[in-house]
């Protein structure tokens, strides 16, 4: 079975986990519950019914990530950027 790529893993832990943590806290969840990235990861696994992400293929792991991004956008009103997405131009043009 193909394991997920290091780049996808880096995106998850470097963007998705911290961004979703910030969104959950802003939405009123207890800060202590999401104080550490491992707690955020466990929350998403539990919510989405994934016992372990360690053996997920790139495709399945990407589905997991997209589910998190969808929940963040729909229920937490928080946009999580795609990998390599440059938001600086959008931010600057908004002024």
XYZ file of C-alpha atoms in Angstrom:
95
model
C 0.000 0.000 0.000
C 1.262 3.460 -0.930
C 1.879 5.658 2.110
C 1.146 9.355 2.014
C 3.796 11.686 0.703
C 6.033 13.765 2.926
C 4.742 16.939 1.246
C 1.135 16.042 2.027
C 2.115 15.227 5.594
C 3.965 18.554 5.889
C 0.913 20.426 4.544
C -1.385 18.675 7.023
C 0.753 19.340 10.107
C 1.987 22.764 8.992
C -1.232 24.270 7.620
C -4.377 22.203 8.189
C -3.816 21.353 11.857
C -2.850 24.872 13.039
C -5.483 26.596 10.879
C -8.257 24.278 12.035
C -7.130 24.631 15.647
C -7.356 28.401 15.340
C -10.825 28.120 13.797
C -12.110 25.774 16.497
C -10.838 28.024 19.284
C -12.287 31.119 17.600
C -15.633 29.298 17.298
C -15.711 28.868 21.072
C -14.175 25.457 21.704
C -11.977 25.225 24.791
C -8.415 26.342 24.058
C -7.002 23.545 26.255
C -8.696 20.948 24.072
C -6.666 22.114 21.079
C -3.492 23.330 22.796
C -1.287 20.746 21.088
C -1.290 19.591 17.447
C -1.725 15.958 18.522
C -4.986 16.878 20.271
C -6.273 18.583 17.129
C -5.287 15.541 15.065
C -7.066 13.201 17.488
C -10.187 15.400 17.376
C -10.400 15.191 13.572
C -9.731 11.449 13.504
C -12.490 10.858 16.049
C -14.972 13.195 14.370
C -14.379 11.674 10.939
C -14.201 8.059 12.125
C -10.576 7.422 11.147
C -8.890 5.097 13.670
C -5.407 5.879 12.340
C -4.034 7.992 9.524
C -0.638 6.287 9.560
C -1.502 3.718 6.915
C -3.746 5.835 4.699
C -2.801 6.145 1.045
C -2.291 9.601 -0.448
C -5.806 9.455 -1.896
C -7.487 8.491 1.395
C -5.413 10.965 3.401
C -6.270 13.730 0.941
C -9.967 12.872 1.382
C -9.464 13.190 5.165
C -7.809 16.606 4.691
C -10.530 17.789 2.299
C -13.208 16.743 4.812
C -11.504 18.878 7.466
C -11.269 21.826 5.083
C -14.953 21.450 4.164
C -16.005 21.382 7.826
C -13.816 24.396 8.586
C -15.386 26.345 5.717
C -18.995 25.244 6.274
C -19.321 25.189 10.041
C -16.425 27.274 11.347
C -16.452 29.888 8.559
C -12.695 29.479 8.199
C -10.892 29.014 4.901
C -7.875 26.698 4.963
C -5.643 27.402 1.955
C -4.602 24.730 -0.493
C -0.955 23.639 -0.642
C 1.267 26.269 -2.265
C -1.625 28.726 -2.483
C -0.344 32.286 -2.438
C -2.815 34.449 -0.563
C -0.571 37.508 -0.374
C -1.852 38.952 -3.672
C -5.480 38.509 -2.594
C -4.778 40.170 0.735
C -2.959 43.093 -0.861
C -5.581 43.610 -3.572
C -8.274 43.754 -0.890
C -6.996 47.142 0.312
